PDB file of C-alpha atoms in Angstrom:
ATOM      1  CA  MET A   1    -103.847 -92.042  -2.565  1.00 84.00           C
ATOM      2  CA  THR A   2    -100.441 -90.500  -3.232  1.00 91.00           C
ATOM      3  CA  GLU A   3     -97.526 -92.921  -3.618  1.00 94.00           C
ATOM      4  CA  ARG A   4     -94.863 -91.911  -1.092  1.00 94.00           C
ATOM      5  CA  LEU A   5     -91.586 -91.994  -2.993  1.00 96.00           C
ATOM      6  CA  TYR A   6     -89.751 -90.489  -0.020  1.00 95.00           C
ATOM      7  CA  TRP A   7     -90.132 -93.834   1.780  1.00 94.00           C
ATOM      8  CA  ARG A   8     -88.698 -95.893  -1.086  1.00 92.00           C
ATOM      9  CA  TYR A   9     -86.095 -93.385  -2.265  1.00 94.00           C
ATOM     10  CA  PRO A  10     -85.183 -91.087   0.659  1.00 92.00           C
ATOM     11  CA  GLN A  11     -81.816 -90.215  -0.951  1.00 93.00           C
ATOM     12  CA  LEU A  12     -83.335 -88.839  -4.183  1.00 95.00           C
ATOM     13  CA  SER A  13     -84.016 -85.145  -4.690  1.00 96.00           C
ATOM     14  CA  THR A  14     -85.717 -85.035  -8.124  1.00 96.00           C
ATOM     15  CA  PHE A  15     -88.696 -86.887  -9.574  1.00 96.00           C
ATOM     16  CA  THR A  16     -91.482 -86.718 -12.128  1.00 94.00           C
ATOM     17  CA  ALA A  17     -95.166 -87.271 -11.440  1.00 95.00           C
ATOM     18  CA  ARG A  18     -98.599 -86.792 -12.959  1.00 94.00           C
ATOM     19  CA  ALA A  19    -100.736 -83.952 -11.650  1.00 94.00           C
ATOM     20  CA  ILE A  20    -104.014 -85.472 -10.425  1.00 95.00           C
ATOM     21  CA  ASN A  21    -105.602 -82.174  -9.474  1.00 94.00           C
ATOM     22  CA  ILE A  22    -104.606 -78.493  -9.326  1.00 93.00           C
ATOM     23  CA  SER A  23    -106.744 -75.767  -7.786  1.00 90.00           C
ATOM     24  CA  PRO A  24    -106.299 -72.273  -6.319  1.00 89.00           C
ATOM     25  CA  CYS A  25    -106.321 -72.140  -2.524  1.00 82.00           C
ATOM     26  CA  VAL A  26    -108.923 -69.696  -1.227  1.00 75.00           C
ATOM     27  CA  GLU A  27    -107.546 -69.473   2.323  1.00 71.00           C
ATOM     28  CA  LYS A  28    -103.890 -68.413   2.635  1.00 62.00           C
ATOM     29  CA  GLU A  29    -103.818 -67.554   6.347  1.00 60.00           C
ATOM     30  CA  GLY A  30    -101.419 -69.740   8.293  1.00 60.00           C
ATOM     31  CA  ILE A  31     -99.791 -71.022   5.089  1.00 66.00           C
ATOM     32  CA  CYS A  32     -98.059 -68.047   3.508  1.00 66.00           C
ATOM     33  CA  ASP A  33     -98.101 -64.264   3.250  1.00 65.00           C
ATOM     34  CA  CYS A  34     -96.901 -64.123  -0.352  1.00 68.00           C
ATOM     35  CA  LYS A  35     -98.574 -61.757  -2.801  1.00 74.00           C
ATOM     36  CA  GLU A  36     -98.722 -64.472  -5.435  1.00 80.00           C
ATOM     37  CA  VAL A  37    -101.561 -66.930  -5.948  1.00 85.00           C
ATOM     38  CA  LEU A  38    -101.474 -69.936  -3.618  1.00 90.00           C
ATOM     39  CA  VAL A  39    -102.262 -73.165  -5.469  1.00 92.00           C
ATOM     40  CA  LYS A  40    -102.852 -76.698  -4.159  1.00 93.00           C
ATOM     41  CA  VAL A  41    -101.338 -79.525  -6.221  1.00 95.00           C
ATOM     42  CA  TRP A  42    -102.089 -83.256  -5.886  1.00 96.00           C
ATOM     43  CA  LEU A  43     -99.742 -85.749  -7.581  1.00 97.00           C
ATOM     44  CA  ASP A  44     -99.905 -89.484  -8.190  1.00 96.00           C
ATOM     45  CA  GLN A  45     -96.511 -89.819  -6.454  1.00 96.00           C
ATOM     46  CA  THR A  46     -94.133 -87.501  -4.619  1.00 97.00           C
ATOM     47  CA  LEU A  47     -90.742 -87.169  -2.951  1.00 98.00           C
ATOM     48  CA  PHE A  48     -92.005 -84.276  -0.823  1.00 98.00           C
ATOM     49  CA  TYR A  49     -92.395 -85.296   2.807  1.00 97.00           C
ATOM     50  CA  PRO A  50     -95.519 -83.865   4.495  1.00 95.00           C
ATOM     51  CA  GLU A  51     -95.391 -82.561   8.041  1.00 90.00           C
ATOM     52  CA  GLY A  52     -95.899 -85.305  10.621  1.00 87.00           C
ATOM     53  CA  GLY A  53     -94.376 -87.325  13.441  1.00 83.00           C
ATOM     54  CA  GLY A  54     -92.405 -84.348  14.728  1.00 87.00           C
ATOM     55  CA  GLN A  55     -90.621 -83.880  11.387  1.00 92.00           C
ATOM     56  CA  PRO A  56     -91.284 -80.705   9.341  1.00 95.00           C
ATOM     57  CA  TYR A  57     -92.350 -80.815   5.693  1.00 96.00           C
ATOM     58  CA  ASP A  58     -90.010 -80.607   2.723  1.00 97.00           C
ATOM     59  CA  LYS A  59     -89.721 -77.536   0.535  1.00 97.00           C
ATOM     60  CA  GLY A  60     -88.584 -77.216  -3.074  1.00 97.00           C
ATOM     61  CA  PHE A  61     -90.136 -76.379  -6.412  1.00 94.00           C
ATOM     62  CA  PHE A  62     -92.003 -77.731  -9.427  1.00 93.00           C
ATOM     63  CA  LYS A  63     -90.754 -77.289 -12.981  1.00 86.00           C
ATOM     64  CA  ILE A  64     -92.791 -77.482 -16.165  1.00 76.00           C
ATOM     65  CA  ALA A  65     -91.137 -79.479 -18.939  1.00 66.00           C
ATOM     66  CA  GLY A  66     -90.056 -77.201 -21.793  1.00 65.00           C
ATOM     67  CA  GLN A  67     -90.507 -74.016 -19.748  1.00 65.00           C
ATOM     68  CA  GLY A  68     -88.105 -72.038 -17.599  1.00 63.00           C
ATOM     69  CA  ALA A  69     -90.615 -71.262 -14.854  1.00 71.00           C
ATOM     70  CA  ASN A  70     -90.116 -72.699 -11.369  1.00 86.00           C
ATOM     71  CA  PHE A  71     -93.006 -72.784  -8.908  1.00 90.00           C
ATOM     72  CA  PRO A  72     -91.896 -72.805  -5.234  1.00 93.00           C
ATOM     73  CA  VAL A  73     -93.423 -75.523  -3.061  1.00 95.00           C
ATOM     74  CA  ILE A  74     -93.693 -73.742   0.300  1.00 94.00           C
ATOM     75  CA  LYS A  75     -95.639 -76.272   2.371  1.00 94.00           C
ATOM     76  CA  VAL A  76     -96.638 -79.947   2.158  1.00 96.00           C
ATOM     77  CA  MET A  77     -99.416 -81.502   4.231  1.00 94.00           C
ATOM     78  CA  GLU A  78    -101.292 -84.789   4.395  1.00 92.00           C
ATOM     79  CA  GLU A  79    -105.049 -84.450   3.970  1.00 88.00           C
ATOM     80  CA  ASP A  80    -107.397 -87.457   3.942  1.00 86.00           C
ATOM     81  CA  GLY A  81    -104.613 -89.847   2.974  1.00 84.00           C
ATOM     82  CA  ASP A  82    -103.394 -87.692   0.089  1.00 91.00           C
ATOM     83  CA  ILE A  83    -100.384 -85.374   0.061  1.00 96.00           C
ATOM     84  CA  VAL A  84    -101.126 -81.761  -0.850  1.00 96.00           C
ATOM     85  CA  HIS A  85     -98.392 -79.452  -2.150  1.00 96.00           C
ATOM     86  CA  TYR A  86     -98.918 -75.724  -1.601  1.00 95.00           C
ATOM     87  CA  VAL A  87     -97.363 -73.771  -4.455  1.00 93.00           C
ATOM     88  CA  CYS A  88     -96.766 -70.037  -4.961  1.00 89.00           C
ATOM     89  CA  CYS A  89     -97.702 -69.000  -8.485  1.00 86.00           C
ATOM     90  CA  PRO A  90     -97.416 -65.563 -10.161  1.00 85.00           C
ATOM     91  CA  PRO A  91    -100.882 -64.425 -11.353  1.00 85.00           C
ATOM     92  CA  GLU A  92     -99.722 -64.323 -14.972  1.00 85.00           C
ATOM     93  CA  GLU A  93     -98.622 -67.992 -14.740  1.00 83.00           C
ATOM     94  CA  LEU A  94    -101.792 -69.308 -13.079  1.00 86.00           C
ATOM     95  CA  ASP A  95    -103.543 -70.499 -16.249  1.00 85.00           C
ATOM     96  CA  SER A  96    -100.367 -72.250 -17.365  1.00 83.00           C
ATOM     97  CA  LEU A  97    -100.085 -74.091 -14.044  1.00 85.00           C
ATOM     98  CA  LEU A  98    -103.773 -75.038 -13.905  1.00 87.00           C
ATOM     99  CA  SER A  99    -103.555 -76.464 -17.436  1.00 86.00           C
ATOM    100  CA  LEU A 100    -101.073 -79.100 -16.213  1.00 85.00           C
ATOM    101  CA  LYS A 101    -103.801 -81.192 -14.597  1.00 90.00           C
ATOM    102  CA  GLY A 102    -103.369 -84.706 -15.964  1.00 89.00           C
ATOM    103  CA  HIS A 103     -99.897 -83.930 -17.285  1.00 90.00           C
ATOM    104  CA  GLU A 104     -96.349 -84.534 -16.078  1.00 91.00           C
ATOM    105  CA  ILE A 105     -94.651 -82.270 -13.551  1.00 91.00           C
ATOM    106  CA  CYS A 106     -90.998 -82.332 -12.496  1.00 93.00           C
ATOM    107  CA  GLY A 107     -90.305 -81.822  -8.813  1.00 94.00           C
ATOM    108  CA  GLU A 108     -87.147 -81.083  -6.858  1.00 96.00           C
ATOM    109  CA  ILE A 109     -86.884 -80.977  -3.084  1.00 97.00           C
ATOM    110  CA  ASP A 110     -84.587 -78.680  -1.118  1.00 97.00           C
ATOM    111  CA  TRP A 111     -81.960 -81.342  -0.407  1.00 97.00           C
ATOM    112  CA  GLN A 112     -80.086 -79.336   2.219  1.00 97.00           C
ATOM    113  CA  ARG A 113     -83.293 -78.999   4.247  1.00 97.00           C
ATOM    114  CA  ARG A 114     -84.226 -82.674   3.743  1.00 97.00           C
ATOM    115  CA  PHE A 115     -80.779 -84.002   4.696  1.00 97.00           C
ATOM    116  CA  ASP A 116     -80.750 -81.818   7.802  1.00 97.00           C
ATOM    117  CA  HIS A 117     -84.107 -83.274   8.850  1.00 97.00           C
ATOM    118  CA  MET A 118     -82.800 -86.790   8.197  1.00 97.00           C
ATOM    119  CA  GLN A 119     -79.730 -86.165  10.349  1.00 98.00           C
ATOM    120  CA  GLN A 120     -81.824 -84.810  13.221  1.00 97.00           C
ATOM    121  CA  HIS A 121     -84.521 -87.494  12.995  1.00 97.00           C
ATOM    122  CA  THR A 122     -82.202 -90.504  12.882  1.00 98.00           C
ATOM    123  CA  GLY A 123     -80.124 -88.821  15.578  1.00 98.00           C
ATOM    124  CA  GLN A 124     -83.250 -88.594  17.717  1.00 98.00           C
ATOM    125  CA  HIS A 125     -83.882 -92.324  17.381  1.00 98.00           C
ATOM    126  CA  ILE A 126     -80.322 -93.032  18.545  1.00 98.00           C
ATOM    127  CA  LEU A 127     -80.483 -90.504  21.382  1.00 98.00           C
ATOM    128  CA  SER A 128     -83.826 -91.860  22.605  1.00 98.00           C
ATOM    129  CA  GLN A 129     -82.458 -95.404  22.702  1.00 98.00           C
ATOM    130  CA  ALA A 130     -79.322 -94.184  24.500  1.00 98.00           C
ATOM    131  CA  CYS A 131     -81.525 -92.491  27.120  1.00 98.00           C
ATOM    132  CA  LEU A 132     -83.515 -95.694  27.489  1.00 97.00           C
ATOM    133  CA  ARG A 133     -80.357 -97.745  28.044  1.00 97.00           C
ATOM    134  CA  VAL A 134     -78.471 -95.320  30.282  1.00 98.00           C
ATOM    135  CA  LEU A 135     -81.314 -93.651  32.203  1.00 97.00           C
ATOM    136  CA  LYS A 136     -84.166 -96.173  31.815  1.00 97.00           C
ATOM    137  CA  ALA A 137     -86.086 -93.163  30.467  1.00 96.00           C
ATOM    138  CA  SER A 138     -88.624 -93.352  27.644  1.00 95.00           C
ATOM    139  CA  THR A 139     -89.142 -90.603  25.091  1.00 95.00           C
ATOM    140  CA  ILE A 140     -92.662 -89.165  25.333  1.00 93.00           C
ATOM    141  CA  GLY A 141     -92.233 -86.261  22.907  1.00 92.00           C
ATOM    142  CA  PHE A 142     -90.132 -85.132  19.933  1.00 93.00           C
ATOM    143  CA  HIS A 143     -89.905 -81.711  18.334  1.00 93.00           C
ATOM    144  CA  LEU A 144     -87.797 -80.565  15.386  1.00 93.00           C
ATOM    145  CA  SER A 145     -87.501 -76.849  14.655  1.00 90.00           C
ATOM    146  CA  TRP A 146     -85.255 -74.932  12.250  1.00 86.00           C
ATOM    147  CA  GLU A 147     -82.652 -74.297  14.986  1.00 84.00           C
ATOM    148  CA  TYR A 148     -82.623 -77.326  17.274  1.00 85.00           C
ATOM    149  CA  ALA A 149     -84.415 -80.567  18.129  1.00 95.00           C
ATOM    150  CA  SER A 150     -85.660 -81.802  21.479  1.00 96.00           C
ATOM    151  CA  ILE A 151     -86.983 -84.912  23.184  1.00 96.00           C
ATOM    152  CA  ASP A 152     -89.082 -85.105  26.336  1.00 96.00           C
ATOM    153  CA  LEU A 153     -88.182 -87.867  28.806  1.00 97.00           C
ATOM    154  CA  ASP A 154     -90.347 -89.400  31.527  1.00 95.00           C
ATOM    155  CA  ILE A 155     -87.805 -88.849  34.322  1.00 95.00           C
ATOM    156  CA  ALA A 156     -87.588 -86.182  37.011  1.00 93.00           C
ATOM    157  CA  GLU A 157     -83.995 -85.053  36.458  1.00 93.00           C
ATOM    158  CA  ILE A 158     -80.706 -85.741  34.707  1.00 95.00           C
ATOM    159  CA  ASN A 159     -77.227 -84.785  35.896  1.00 95.00           C
ATOM    160  CA  HIS A 160     -74.072 -83.790  34.042  1.00 95.00           C
ATOM    161  CA  ASP A 161     -72.415 -87.210  34.293  1.00 97.00           C
ATOM    162  CA  GLN A 162     -75.530 -88.876  32.875  1.00 97.00           C
ATOM    163  CA  VAL A 163     -75.577 -86.435  29.958  1.00 97.00           C
ATOM    164  CA  ARG A 164     -71.969 -87.298  29.133  1.00 97.00           C
ATOM    165  CA  GLU A 165     -72.704 -91.036  29.256  1.00 98.00           C
ATOM    166  CA  VAL A 166     -75.784 -90.688  27.034  1.00 98.00           C
ATOM    167  CA  GLU A 167     -73.700 -88.705  24.526  1.00 98.00           C
ATOM    168  CA  ARG A 168     -70.961 -91.332  24.612  1.00 98.00           C
ATOM    169  CA  VAL A 169     -73.371 -94.202  23.918  1.00 98.00           C
ATOM    170  CA  ALA A 170     -75.168 -92.273  21.167  1.00 98.00           C
ATOM    171  CA  ASN A 171     -71.998 -91.198  19.368  1.00 98.00           C
ATOM    172  CA  GLU A 172     -70.497 -94.681  19.522  1.00 98.00           C
ATOM    173  CA  VAL A 173     -73.426 -95.684  17.319  1.00 98.00           C
ATOM    174  CA  VAL A 174     -72.834 -92.702  15.014  1.00 98.00           C
ATOM    175  CA  PHE A 175     -69.108 -93.392  14.644  1.00 98.00           C
ATOM    176  CA  GLY A 176     -69.822 -97.087  14.043  1.00 98.00           C
ATOM    177  CA  ASN A 177     -71.480 -96.141  10.712  1.00 98.00           C
ATOM    178  CA  ILE A 178     -74.220 -98.717  11.264  1.00 98.00           C
ATOM    179  CA  PRO A 179     -76.707 -99.333   8.407  1.00 98.00           C
ATOM    180  CA  VAL A 180     -80.175 -97.824   8.851  1.00 98.00           C
ATOM    181  CA  ARG A 181     -83.044 -99.764   7.269  1.00 96.00           C
ATOM    182  CA  ALA A 182     -86.766 -99.175   6.876  1.00 95.00           C
ATOM    183  CA  VAL A 183     -88.638-102.486   7.155  1.00 95.00           C
ATOM    184  CA  GLU A 184     -92.389-103.028   6.845  1.00 92.00           C
ATOM    185  CA  TYR A 185     -94.116-105.563   9.101  1.00 91.00           C
ATOM    186  CA  ALA A 186     -97.602-106.845   9.628  1.00 89.00           C
ATOM    187  CA  PRO A 187     -98.621-105.937  13.208  1.00 85.00           C
ATOM    188  CA  SER A 188     -98.609-109.617  14.175  1.00 84.00           C
ATOM    189  CA  ASP A 189     -95.001-110.000  12.961  1.00 86.00           C
ATOM    190  CA  LEU A 190     -93.497-107.025  14.796  1.00 87.00           C
ATOM    191  CA  PRO A 191     -90.241-107.711  16.650  1.00 83.00           C
ATOM    192  CA  PRO A 192     -90.836-107.457  20.417  1.00 85.00           C
ATOM    193  CA  MET A 193     -88.152-104.780  20.850  1.00 85.00           C
ATOM    194  CA  VAL A 194     -89.951-102.197  18.676  1.00 88.00           C
ATOM    195  CA  ARG A 195     -90.408 -98.877  20.475  1.00 79.00           C
ATOM    196  CA  ARG A 196     -93.621 -96.848  20.161  1.00 72.00           C
ATOM    197  CA  ARG A 197     -97.192 -98.027  20.448  1.00 72.00           C
ATOM    198  CA  ILE A 198     -98.892 -99.167  17.248  1.00 74.00           C
ATOM    199  CA  PRO A 199    -102.511 -98.208  16.374  1.00 69.00           C
ATOM    200  CA  LYS A 200    -104.747-101.279  16.268  1.00 68.00           C
ATOM    201  CA  GLU A 201    -106.235-100.390  12.856  1.00 72.00           C
ATOM    202  CA  THR A 202    -102.826-100.354  11.107  1.00 78.00           C
ATOM    203  CA  ASP A 203    -102.241-103.026   8.429  1.00 82.00           C
ATOM    204  CA  ILE A 204     -98.540-102.328   7.848  1.00 88.00           C
ATOM    205  CA  VAL A 205     -96.030-100.972  10.350  1.00 91.00           C
ATOM    206  CA  ARG A 206     -92.901 -99.239   9.071  1.00 93.00           C
ATOM    207  CA  VAL A 207     -89.969 -99.801  11.428  1.00 95.00           C
ATOM    208  CA  ILE A 208     -86.633 -97.971  11.324  1.00 96.00           C
ATOM    209  CA  GLU A 209     -83.931-100.471  12.277  1.00 97.00           C
ATOM    210  CA  ILE A 210     -80.498 -99.184  13.315  1.00 98.00           C
ATOM    211  CA  GLY A 211     -78.471-102.389  13.330  1.00 96.00           C
ATOM    212  CA  ASP A 212     -79.423-104.248  16.500  1.00 95.00           C
ATOM    213  CA  PHE A 213     -79.281-101.015  18.543  1.00 97.00           C
ATOM    214  CA  ASP A 214     -82.756 -99.599  17.963  1.00 96.00           C
ATOM    215  CA  PHE A 215     -86.091-100.589  16.420  1.00 95.00           C
ATOM    216  CA  CYS A 216     -88.733 -97.868  16.243  1.00 94.00           C
ATOM    217  CA  ALA A 217     -91.994 -97.531  14.315  1.00 93.00           C
ATOM    218  CA  CYS A 218     -91.701 -94.345  12.257  1.00 93.00           C
ATOM    219  CA  GLY A 219     -92.992 -92.735   9.068  1.00 92.00           C
ATOM    220  CA  GLY A 220     -90.183 -90.191   8.692  1.00 94.00           C
ATOM    221  CA  THR A 221     -87.154 -89.953   6.431  1.00 96.00           C
ATOM    222  CA  HIS A 222     -83.770 -91.169   7.658  1.00 97.00           C
ATOM    223  CA  VAL A 223     -80.116 -91.405   6.653  1.00 97.00           C
ATOM    224  CA  SER A 224     -78.893 -94.713   5.207  1.00 97.00           C
ATOM    225  CA  SER A 225     -76.099 -95.159   7.767  1.00 98.00           C
ATOM    226  CA  THR A 226     -75.397 -93.616  11.150  1.00 98.00           C
ATOM    227  CA  GLY A 227     -72.087 -92.115  10.009  1.00 98.00           C
ATOM    228  CA  GLN A 228     -74.057 -89.612   7.911  1.00 98.00           C
ATOM    229  CA  ILE A 229     -75.278 -88.025  11.151  1.00 98.00           C
ATOM    230  CA  GLY A 230     -71.741 -86.866  11.925  1.00 97.00           C
ATOM    231  CA  LEU A 231     -72.251 -86.022  15.594  1.00 97.00           C
ATOM    232  CA  ILE A 232     -74.964 -85.874  18.261  1.00 98.00           C
ATOM    233  CA  LYS A 233     -74.496 -83.087  20.819  1.00 97.00           C
ATOM    234  CA  ILE A 234     -76.817 -82.406  23.744  1.00 97.00           C
ATOM    235  CA  GLY A 235     -77.497 -78.742  24.551  1.00 95.00           C
ATOM    236  CA  ASP A 236     -79.854 -77.385  27.185  1.00 94.00           C
ATOM    237  CA  ILE A 237     -81.678 -79.483  29.782  1.00 95.00           C
ATOM    238  CA  GLY A 238     -85.027 -78.175  31.024  1.00 94.00           C
ATOM    239  CA  ARG A 239     -88.410 -79.125  32.435  1.00 92.00           C
ATOM    240  CA  ALA A 240     -91.438 -80.047  30.323  1.00 88.00           C
ATOM    241  CA  HIS A 241     -94.680 -81.971  30.891  1.00 83.00           C
ATOM    242  CA  GLY A 242     -93.580 -83.137  34.317  1.00 88.00           C
ATOM    243  CA  GLY A 243     -90.342 -84.597  32.961  1.00 93.00           C
ATOM    244  CA  VAL A 244     -87.081 -83.517  31.379  1.00 96.00           C
ATOM    245  CA  ARG A 245     -86.642 -81.824  27.993  1.00 97.00           C
ATOM    246  CA  VAL A 246     -83.322 -82.478  26.265  1.00 97.00           C
ATOM    247  CA  THR A 247     -82.359 -80.239  23.350  1.00 97.00           C
ATOM    248  CA  PHE A 248     -79.797 -81.526  20.891  1.00 98.00           C
ATOM    249  CA  ARG A 249     -78.204 -80.888  17.523  1.00 97.00           C
ATOM    250  CA  CYS A 250     -76.860 -83.324  14.950  1.00 97.00           C
ATOM    251  CA  GLY A 251     -74.552 -83.048  11.957  1.00 95.00           C
ATOM    252  CA  TRP A 252     -74.202 -79.600  10.406  1.00 93.00           C
ATOM    253  CA  ARG A 253     -76.302 -78.037  13.155  1.00 94.00           C
ATOM    254  CA  ALA A 254     -73.861 -79.315  15.773  1.00 93.00           C
ATOM    255  CA  LEU A 255     -70.915 -77.907  13.795  1.00 93.00           C
ATOM    256  CA  VAL A 256     -72.526 -74.472  13.407  1.00 91.00           C
ATOM    257  CA  ASN A 257     -73.403 -74.416  17.109  1.00 90.00           C
ATOM    258  CA  TYR A 258     -69.810 -75.301  18.025  1.00 89.00           C
ATOM    259  CA  GLN A 259     -68.525 -72.519  15.771  1.00 93.00           C
ATOM    260  CA  GLU A 260     -70.839 -69.976  17.410  1.00 90.00           C
ATOM    261  CA  GLN A 261     -69.877 -71.089  20.913  1.00 89.00           C
ATOM    262  CA  ASN A 262     -66.177 -71.011  20.054  1.00 88.00           C
ATOM    263  CA  GLU A 263     -66.546 -67.443  18.797  1.00 90.00           C
ATOM    264  CA  SER A 264     -68.036 -66.500  22.177  1.00 90.00           C
ATOM    265  CA  ILE A 265     -65.262 -68.345  24.027  1.00 88.00           C
ATOM    266  CA  TRP A 266     -62.537 -66.623  21.990  1.00 89.00           C
ATOM    267  CA  THR A 267     -64.154 -63.232  22.598  1.00 88.00           C
ATOM    268  CA  CYS A 268     -64.360 -63.842  26.357  1.00 88.00           C
ATOM    269  CA  ALA A 269     -60.757 -65.058  26.466  1.00 86.00           C
ATOM    270  CA  ARG A 270     -59.588 -61.954  24.619  1.00 88.00           C
ATOM    271  CA  LEU A 271     -61.517 -59.624  26.953  1.00 86.00           C
ATOM    272  CA  LEU A 272     -60.107 -61.402  30.011  1.00 84.00           C
ATOM    273  CA  SER A 273     -56.588 -61.642  28.527  1.00 82.00           C
ATOM    274  CA  VAL A 274     -56.397 -65.363  29.303  1.00 87.00           C
ATOM    275  CA  PRO A 275     -56.105 -68.550  27.207  1.00 87.00           C
ATOM    276  CA  THR A 276     -59.415 -70.176  26.277  1.00 85.00           C
ATOM    277  CA  ASN A 277     -58.852 -73.008  28.755  1.00 86.00           C
ATOM    278  CA  ASN A 278     -58.445 -70.495  31.608  1.00 84.00           C
ATOM    279  CA  ILE A 279     -61.667 -68.529  31.139  1.00 84.00           C
ATOM    280  CA  GLU A 280     -63.210 -69.872  34.352  1.00 87.00           C
ATOM    281  CA  SER A 281     -60.234 -68.777  36.461  1.00 85.00           C
ATOM    282  CA  GLY A 282     -60.173 -65.467  34.585  1.00 81.00           C
ATOM    283  CA  VAL A 283     -63.812 -64.795  35.448  1.00 87.00           C
ATOM    284  CA  GLN A 284     -63.225 -65.823  39.066  1.00 86.00           C
ATOM    285  CA  SER A 285     -60.262 -63.453  39.276  1.00 83.00           C
ATOM    286  CA  LEU A 286     -62.372 -60.628  37.848  1.00 83.00           C
ATOM    287  CA  LEU A 287     -65.164 -61.299  40.365  1.00 86.00           C
ATOM    288  CA  THR A 288     -62.645 -61.287  43.212  1.00 84.00           C
ATOM    289  CA  LYS A 289     -61.244 -57.933  42.080  1.00 83.00           C
ATOM    290  CA  MET A 290     -64.775 -56.500  41.797  1.00 84.00           C
ATOM    291  CA  GLU A 291     -65.563 -57.687  45.314  1.00 81.00           C
ATOM    292  CA  GLU A 292     -62.367 -56.110  46.642  1.00 77.00           C
ATOM    293  CA  LYS A 293     -63.194 -52.833  44.904  1.00 80.00           C
ATOM    294  CA  GLY A 294     -66.662 -52.980  46.414  1.00 76.00           C
ATOM    295  CA  GLN A 295     -65.203 -53.372  49.882  1.00 78.00           C
ATOM    296  CA  GLU A 296     -62.892 -50.402  49.267  1.00 74.00           C
ATOM    297  CA  VAL A 297     -65.854 -48.245  48.259  1.00 76.00           C
ATOM    298  CA  LYS A 298     -67.709 -49.202  51.449  1.00 75.00           C
ATOM    299  CA  ARG A 299     -64.729 -48.125  53.557  1.00 73.00           C
ATOM    300  CA  LEU A 300     -64.657 -44.660  51.999  1.00 65.00           C
TER     301      LEU A 300
END
């Protein structure tokens, strides 16, 4: 069974490991469309997080000691308790890669991708607890894509004032820069406030503790303090699975989204010839003029 270094050292981006097994992957469909050879690599330990729990897998590359070649790791999955790394390999390098079985391999994860996932995932824990406190709503689903994240809540609706209060509570935790810890418990020793149901056959339960604000069983990677999240911003509110779906962005994603929205606001303000804080009145004035013109046309 692969040792999961990403649990013990979530802030590291490089590591060395021994290749337990390396073999070409016969089926590439659904994994990649590259023209190179797809190879599966098993290691004795890894920093690469496999897809699971709503969090996407890490990407990165393997390096061979003494050689300049880098082999991209394009997907990481858990299979039968082991972690499998899917690697793209040029045909001319295949024999060299296969010969590394039993030898040391250097790995490096895409840190920008990993840190983004950590920001979103820890942000989700905080947002879910804020929804529980403000709305008495439990999170029944979590999804993290490349553009945004979302949680599904078991309530019928949520209004604008409630959204603002949830954001306020969540960001108070972020700005408080509260330590985030991963603690392992025996099922019988679990604190009563832990969110999420625990499978009966589990021997050890990993709990992410955010100060005394939230306790949630989780196998994902997380920031070491809430200040690293930067900001939690709620986006669209929709319907899903009989409840409410809340999309949100944390950290860099929130900043990029703000920049894009500000560009749109500035463009609209320029087209309307009004300051940015008067766009609503500018649009209303334009609609009024259009209505008046329409009435004039009818009278002709």
